Coordinates of C-alpha atoms in Angstrom, one line a residue:
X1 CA 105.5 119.6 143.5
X2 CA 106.1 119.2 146.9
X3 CA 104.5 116.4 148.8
X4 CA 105.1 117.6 152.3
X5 CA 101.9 117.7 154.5
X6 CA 99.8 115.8 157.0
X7 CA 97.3 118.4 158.6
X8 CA 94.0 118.5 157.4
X9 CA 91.9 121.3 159.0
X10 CA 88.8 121.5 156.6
X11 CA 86.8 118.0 155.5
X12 CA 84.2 116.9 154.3
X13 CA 83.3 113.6 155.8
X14 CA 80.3 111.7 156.5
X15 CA 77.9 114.0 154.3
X16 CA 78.6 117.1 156.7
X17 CA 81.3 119.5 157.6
X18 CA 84.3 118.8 160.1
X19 CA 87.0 121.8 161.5
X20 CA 89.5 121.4 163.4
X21 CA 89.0 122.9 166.5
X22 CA 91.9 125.5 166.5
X23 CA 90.7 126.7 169.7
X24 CA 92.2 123.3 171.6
X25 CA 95.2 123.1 169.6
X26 CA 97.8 122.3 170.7
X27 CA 96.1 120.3 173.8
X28 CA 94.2 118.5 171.8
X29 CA 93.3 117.9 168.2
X30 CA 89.3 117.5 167.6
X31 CA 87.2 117.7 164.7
X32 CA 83.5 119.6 165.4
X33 CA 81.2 118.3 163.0
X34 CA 78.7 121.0 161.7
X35 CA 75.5 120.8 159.8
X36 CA 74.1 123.8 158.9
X37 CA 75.2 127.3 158.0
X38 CA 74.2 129.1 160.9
X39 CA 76.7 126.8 163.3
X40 CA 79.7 127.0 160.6
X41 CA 78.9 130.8 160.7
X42 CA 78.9 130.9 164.2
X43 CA 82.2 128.5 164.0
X44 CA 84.1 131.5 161.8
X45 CA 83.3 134.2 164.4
X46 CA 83.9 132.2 167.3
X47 CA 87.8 131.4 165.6
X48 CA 87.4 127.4 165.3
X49 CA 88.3 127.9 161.8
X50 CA 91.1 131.2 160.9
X51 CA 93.2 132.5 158.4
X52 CA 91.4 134.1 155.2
X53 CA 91.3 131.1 152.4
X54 CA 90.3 129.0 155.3
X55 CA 87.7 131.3 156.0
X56 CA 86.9 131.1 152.3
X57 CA 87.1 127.4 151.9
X58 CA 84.7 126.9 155.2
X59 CA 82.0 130.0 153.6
X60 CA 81.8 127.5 150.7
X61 CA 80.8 124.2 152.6
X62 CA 78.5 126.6 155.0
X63 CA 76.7 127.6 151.8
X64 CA 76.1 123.7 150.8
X65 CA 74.7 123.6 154.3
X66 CA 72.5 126.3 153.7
X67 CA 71.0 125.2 150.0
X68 CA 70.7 121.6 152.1
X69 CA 68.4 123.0 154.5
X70 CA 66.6 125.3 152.4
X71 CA 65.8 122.8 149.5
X72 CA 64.4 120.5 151.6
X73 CA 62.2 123.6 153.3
X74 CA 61.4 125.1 150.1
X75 CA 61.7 123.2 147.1
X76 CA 62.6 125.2 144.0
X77 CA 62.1 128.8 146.0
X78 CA 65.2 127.4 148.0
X79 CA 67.2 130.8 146.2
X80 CA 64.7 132.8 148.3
X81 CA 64.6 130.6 151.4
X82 CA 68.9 131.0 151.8
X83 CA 69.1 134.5 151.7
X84 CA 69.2 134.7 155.4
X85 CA 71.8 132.0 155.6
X86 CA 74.0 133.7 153.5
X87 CA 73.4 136.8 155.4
X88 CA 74.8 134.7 158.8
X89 CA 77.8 133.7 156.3
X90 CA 78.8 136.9 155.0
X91 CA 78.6 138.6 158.7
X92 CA 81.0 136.4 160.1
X93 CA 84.6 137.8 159.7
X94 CA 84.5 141.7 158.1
X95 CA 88.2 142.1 156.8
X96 CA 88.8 138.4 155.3
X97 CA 88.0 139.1 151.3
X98 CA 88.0 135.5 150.5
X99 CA 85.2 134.7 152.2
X100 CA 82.7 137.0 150.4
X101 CA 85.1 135.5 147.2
X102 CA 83.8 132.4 147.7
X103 CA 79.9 133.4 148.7
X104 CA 80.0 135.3 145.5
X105 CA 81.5 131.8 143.4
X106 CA 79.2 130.0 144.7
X107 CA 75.9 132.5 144.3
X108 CA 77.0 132.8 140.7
X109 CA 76.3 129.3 140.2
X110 CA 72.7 129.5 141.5
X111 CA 70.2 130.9 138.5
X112 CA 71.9 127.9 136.1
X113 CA 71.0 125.1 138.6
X114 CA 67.6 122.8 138.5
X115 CA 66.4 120.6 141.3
X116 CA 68.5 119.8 143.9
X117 CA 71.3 122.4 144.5
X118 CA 73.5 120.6 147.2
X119 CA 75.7 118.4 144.4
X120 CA 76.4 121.1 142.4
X121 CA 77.6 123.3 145.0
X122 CA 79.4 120.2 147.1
X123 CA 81.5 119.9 144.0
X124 CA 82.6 123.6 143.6
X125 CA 83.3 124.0 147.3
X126 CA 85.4 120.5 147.1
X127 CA 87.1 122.1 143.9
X128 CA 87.8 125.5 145.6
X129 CA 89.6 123.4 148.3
X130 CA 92.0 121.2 146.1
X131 CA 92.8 124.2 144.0
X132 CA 93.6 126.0 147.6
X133 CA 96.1 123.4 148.1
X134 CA 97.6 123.1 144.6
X135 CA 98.1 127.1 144.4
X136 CA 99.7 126.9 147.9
X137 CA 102.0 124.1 146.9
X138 CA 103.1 126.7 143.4
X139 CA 103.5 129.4 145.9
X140 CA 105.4 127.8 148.3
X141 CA 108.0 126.8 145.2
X142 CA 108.0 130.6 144.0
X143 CA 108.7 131.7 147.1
X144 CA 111.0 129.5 148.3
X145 CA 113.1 129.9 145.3
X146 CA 113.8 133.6 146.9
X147 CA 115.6 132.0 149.9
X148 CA 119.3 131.9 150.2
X149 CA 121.0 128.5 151.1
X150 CA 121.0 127.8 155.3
X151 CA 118.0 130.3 155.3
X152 CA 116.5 131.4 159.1
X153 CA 113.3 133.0 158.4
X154 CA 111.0 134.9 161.1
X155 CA 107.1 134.0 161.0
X156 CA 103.9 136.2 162.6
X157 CA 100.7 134.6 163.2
X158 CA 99.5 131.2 161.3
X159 CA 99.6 131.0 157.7
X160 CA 99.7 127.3 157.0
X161 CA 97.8 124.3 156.4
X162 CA 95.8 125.1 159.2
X163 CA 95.0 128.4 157.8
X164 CA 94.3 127.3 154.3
X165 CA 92.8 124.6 153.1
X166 CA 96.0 123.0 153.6
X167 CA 99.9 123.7 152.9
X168 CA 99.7 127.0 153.8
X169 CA 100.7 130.4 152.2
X170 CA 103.8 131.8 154.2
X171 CA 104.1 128.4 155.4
X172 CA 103.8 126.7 152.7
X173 CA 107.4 128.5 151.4
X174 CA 108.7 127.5 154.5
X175 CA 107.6 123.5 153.9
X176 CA 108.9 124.0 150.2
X177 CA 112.3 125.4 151.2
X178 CA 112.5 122.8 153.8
X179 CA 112.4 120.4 151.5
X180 CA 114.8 121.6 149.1
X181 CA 117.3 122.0 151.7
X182 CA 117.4 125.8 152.0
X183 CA 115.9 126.4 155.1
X184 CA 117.6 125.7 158.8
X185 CA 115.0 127.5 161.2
X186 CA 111.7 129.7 161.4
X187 CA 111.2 132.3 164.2
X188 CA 107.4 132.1 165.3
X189 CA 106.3 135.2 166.9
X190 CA 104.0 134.1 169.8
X191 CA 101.0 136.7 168.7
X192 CA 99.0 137.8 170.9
X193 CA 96.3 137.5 171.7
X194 CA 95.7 134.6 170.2
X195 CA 98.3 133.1 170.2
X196 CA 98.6 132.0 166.8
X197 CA 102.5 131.6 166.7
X198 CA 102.8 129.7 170.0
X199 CA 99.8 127.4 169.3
X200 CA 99.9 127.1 166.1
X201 CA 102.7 127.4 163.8
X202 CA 104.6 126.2 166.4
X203 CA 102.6 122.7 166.4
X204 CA 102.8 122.3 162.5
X205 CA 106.1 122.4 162.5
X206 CA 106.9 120.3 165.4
X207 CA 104.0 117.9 163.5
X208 CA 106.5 117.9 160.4
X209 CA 110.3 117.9 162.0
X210 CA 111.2 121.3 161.0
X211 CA 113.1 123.3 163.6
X212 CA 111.1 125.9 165.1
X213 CA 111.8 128.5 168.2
X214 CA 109.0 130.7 169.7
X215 CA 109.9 134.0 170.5
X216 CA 107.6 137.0 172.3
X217 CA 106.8 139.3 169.6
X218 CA 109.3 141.8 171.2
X219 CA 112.1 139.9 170.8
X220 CA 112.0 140.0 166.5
X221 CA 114.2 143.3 166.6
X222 CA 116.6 142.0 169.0
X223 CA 116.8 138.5 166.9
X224 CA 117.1 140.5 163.6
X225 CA 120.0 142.2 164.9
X226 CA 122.0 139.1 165.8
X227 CA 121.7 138.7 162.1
X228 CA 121.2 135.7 159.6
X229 CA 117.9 136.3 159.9
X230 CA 117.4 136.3 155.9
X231 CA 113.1 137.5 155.2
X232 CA 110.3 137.9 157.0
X233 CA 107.6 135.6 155.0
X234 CA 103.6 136.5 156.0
X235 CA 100.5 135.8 154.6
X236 CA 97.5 138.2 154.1
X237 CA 93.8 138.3 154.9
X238 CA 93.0 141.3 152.5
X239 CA 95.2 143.0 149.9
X240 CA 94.2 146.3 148.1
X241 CA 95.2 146.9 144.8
X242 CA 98.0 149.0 145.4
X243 CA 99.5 146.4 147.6
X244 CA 99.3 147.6 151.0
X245 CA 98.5 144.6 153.2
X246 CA 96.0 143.7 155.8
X247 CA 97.3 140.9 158.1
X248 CA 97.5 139.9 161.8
X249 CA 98.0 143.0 164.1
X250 CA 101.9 143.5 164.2
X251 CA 103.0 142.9 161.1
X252 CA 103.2 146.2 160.0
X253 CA 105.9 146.3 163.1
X254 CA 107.4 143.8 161.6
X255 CA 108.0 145.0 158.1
X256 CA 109.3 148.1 159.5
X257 CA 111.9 146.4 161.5
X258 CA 112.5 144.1 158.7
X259 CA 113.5 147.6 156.7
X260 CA 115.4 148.9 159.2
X261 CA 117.7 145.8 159.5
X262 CA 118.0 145.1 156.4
X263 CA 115.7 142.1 156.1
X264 CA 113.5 141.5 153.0
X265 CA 110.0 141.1 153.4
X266 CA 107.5 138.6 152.1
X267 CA 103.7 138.4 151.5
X268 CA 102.5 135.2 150.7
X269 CA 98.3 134.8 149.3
X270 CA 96.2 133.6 146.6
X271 CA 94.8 136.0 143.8
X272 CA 91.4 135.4 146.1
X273 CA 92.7 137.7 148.9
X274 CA 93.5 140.7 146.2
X275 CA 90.7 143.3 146.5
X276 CA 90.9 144.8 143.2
X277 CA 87.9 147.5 144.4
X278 CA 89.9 149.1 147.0
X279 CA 92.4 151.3 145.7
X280 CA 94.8 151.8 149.4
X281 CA 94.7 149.6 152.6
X282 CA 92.9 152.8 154.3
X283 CA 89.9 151.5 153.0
X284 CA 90.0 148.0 154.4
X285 CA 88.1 147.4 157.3
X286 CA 89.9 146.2 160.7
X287 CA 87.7 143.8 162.8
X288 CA 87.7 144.9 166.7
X289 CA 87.3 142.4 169.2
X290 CA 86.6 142.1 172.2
X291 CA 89.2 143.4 174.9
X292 CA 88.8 140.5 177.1
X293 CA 90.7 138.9 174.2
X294 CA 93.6 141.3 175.8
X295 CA 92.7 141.4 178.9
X296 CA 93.3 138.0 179.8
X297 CA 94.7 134.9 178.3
X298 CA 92.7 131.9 178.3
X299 CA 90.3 132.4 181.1
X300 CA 93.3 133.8 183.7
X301 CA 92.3 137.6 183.7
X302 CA 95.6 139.6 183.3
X303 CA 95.1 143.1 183.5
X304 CA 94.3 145.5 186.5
X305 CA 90.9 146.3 187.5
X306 CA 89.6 149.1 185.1
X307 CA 92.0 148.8 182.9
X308 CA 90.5 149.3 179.1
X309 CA 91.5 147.5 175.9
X310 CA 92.1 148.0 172.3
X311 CA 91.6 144.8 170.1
X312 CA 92.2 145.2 166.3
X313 CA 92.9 142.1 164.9
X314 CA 94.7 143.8 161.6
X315 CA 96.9 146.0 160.7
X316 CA 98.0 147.6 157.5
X317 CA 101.2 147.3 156.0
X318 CA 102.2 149.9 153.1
X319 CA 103.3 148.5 150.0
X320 CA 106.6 150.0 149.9
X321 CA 107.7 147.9 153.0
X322 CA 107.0 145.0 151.5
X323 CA 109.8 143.5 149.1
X324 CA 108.1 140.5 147.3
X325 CA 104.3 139.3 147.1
X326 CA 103.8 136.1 146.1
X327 CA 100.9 134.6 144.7
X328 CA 99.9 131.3 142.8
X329 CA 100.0 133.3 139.2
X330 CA 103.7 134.6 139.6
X331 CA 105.5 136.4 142.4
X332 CA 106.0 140.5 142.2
X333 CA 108.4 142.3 143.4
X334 CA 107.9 145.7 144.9
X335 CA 103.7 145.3 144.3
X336 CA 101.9 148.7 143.0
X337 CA 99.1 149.3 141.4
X338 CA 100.2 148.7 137.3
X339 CA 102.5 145.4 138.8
X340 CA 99.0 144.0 140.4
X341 CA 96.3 145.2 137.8
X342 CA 98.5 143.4 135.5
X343 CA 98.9 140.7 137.3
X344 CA 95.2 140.4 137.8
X345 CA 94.4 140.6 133.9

């Protein structure tokens, strides 16, 4: 197993929760400490915390706030006196699946627990957590066992330890095939509007020596057809079960310049980000943000006077374009429907 990681962006510390405020990165590198749900909820939305099993991981520790707050309000009607809590939890990211994955874990354990509800539920959030990071260390191995020798891979968005509960999904293949020599560069894209490439993956892999280079977004076909460019490796916030892919608006670009070059493509998430009640990515929903998001960057507005904006944060990638998904129980190659279900069983 690899050992390979030094970013912590979820803990538990000091009897309350603490994020790293991805906001600041790379600037600087500070910890909000949160103590009840509504504030983590509020801490989702607001993008402190990003990246679907982070989502998940940080749901989990908001509902231990909740049952806190409510138990010591309420007593044994604490079930009744969280509902609204978990209302503020659920409502905080639409198209992240792990997230209402781990409300749902942790509401199942409600009706068996008597007196205080905060220990049990600590546990199984601190157990959803460690298993995050063991599953992202066995998919980094699977997928890294896909990469040719002197491999130079092309990244979108964030999907590593900050992202996760640490590791990382896409970039946790990268960190494994780092470390068994296959790897000699990633290719961040920037992504806009956030940013996630630049600010990001960028800084995790300065953080652990591997040789990164930013490029715009635009600049991925170009790079592609200079060649040894060998996959594109992403990670997912919502799969359906036919395998079309909801991640970080472009990477359905991506995939389709990946075909066109003749660059494979991977999709690298937990079991938790499968959404085996949706049969096609149609019926996944896209958060919209607000434009201002693309209207300027940071607080510098960018765009003329009057100038409108569209803001989804997804987009969908079909399953054909997509050459290997890897998850912690196996990797498949050209995902469908029978490939998943089974997978799933």
């Amino acid at each position: 197993m690899n050992p390979i990681n030094t970013i912590q962006p979820i803990r538990w510390a000091e009897n309350h929760l603490q994020l790293l405020d991805q906001r600041l990165l790379p600037q600087q590198n500070i910890y909000l400490s949160l103590k009840d749900a509504p504030a983590t909820a509020q801490a989702i939305t607001d993008m402190v915390v990003r990246g679907a099993p982070a989502i998940g991981i940080t749901a989990a520790y908001g509902v231990v706030l909740a049952a806190r707050v409510a138990y010591a309000k309420a007593g044994d009607n604490w079930r009744q006196a969280i509902a609204a809590d978990m209302q503020k939890l659920a409502a905080s990211r639409p198209t992240a699946v792990n997230l209402f994955w781990a409300l749902q874990r942790l509401s199942a354990l409600f009706p068996d627990i008597s007196g205080d509800p905060e220990p049990v539920l600590l546990a199984e959030a601190l157990h959803i957590q460690q298993q995050d990071i063991t599953d992202n260390q066995i998919m980094g191995d699977f997928g890294a066992a896909y990469l040719p020798e002197n491999s130079e891979i092309i990244t979108h968005c964030n999907a590593g330890a900050l992202a996760t509960g640490g590791y990382g999904t896409a970039l946790g293949v990268v960190r494994s095939a780092w470390t068994a020599g296959k790897l000699q560069r990633v290719y961040a894209d920037e992504t806009r509007p956030w940013l996630q490439g630049a600010r990001l993956t960028a800084w995790e892999m300065v953080q652990e020596k591997i040789p990164v280079t930013l490029i715009a977004e635009g600049a991925a076909a170009a790079r592609m057809q200079q060649g040894n460019i060998s996959w594109v490796i992403v990670g997912s916030d919502r799969i359906a079960n036919n395998g079309d892919v909801a991640n970080k608006i472009g990477t359905c670009g991506l995939a389709i310049l990946a075909r066109y070059y003749g660059v494979k493509f991977m999709v690298v998430a937990p079991t938790s980000t499968i959404d085996m009640q949706l049969n096609s990515g149609a019926e996944i929903p896209i958060e919209q943000r607000a434009g201002n998001e693309l209207l300027q960057c940071g607080q510098q507005h960018i765009a003329a006077d009057g100038a409108e904006a569209w803001n989804p944060v997804f987009d969908v990638t079909p399953a054909d374009l997509v050459d290997v998904l890897v998850t912690e129980r196996g990797a498949i190659e050209k995902p469908n429907q029978e490939k998943i279900a089974q997978l799933m069983k």
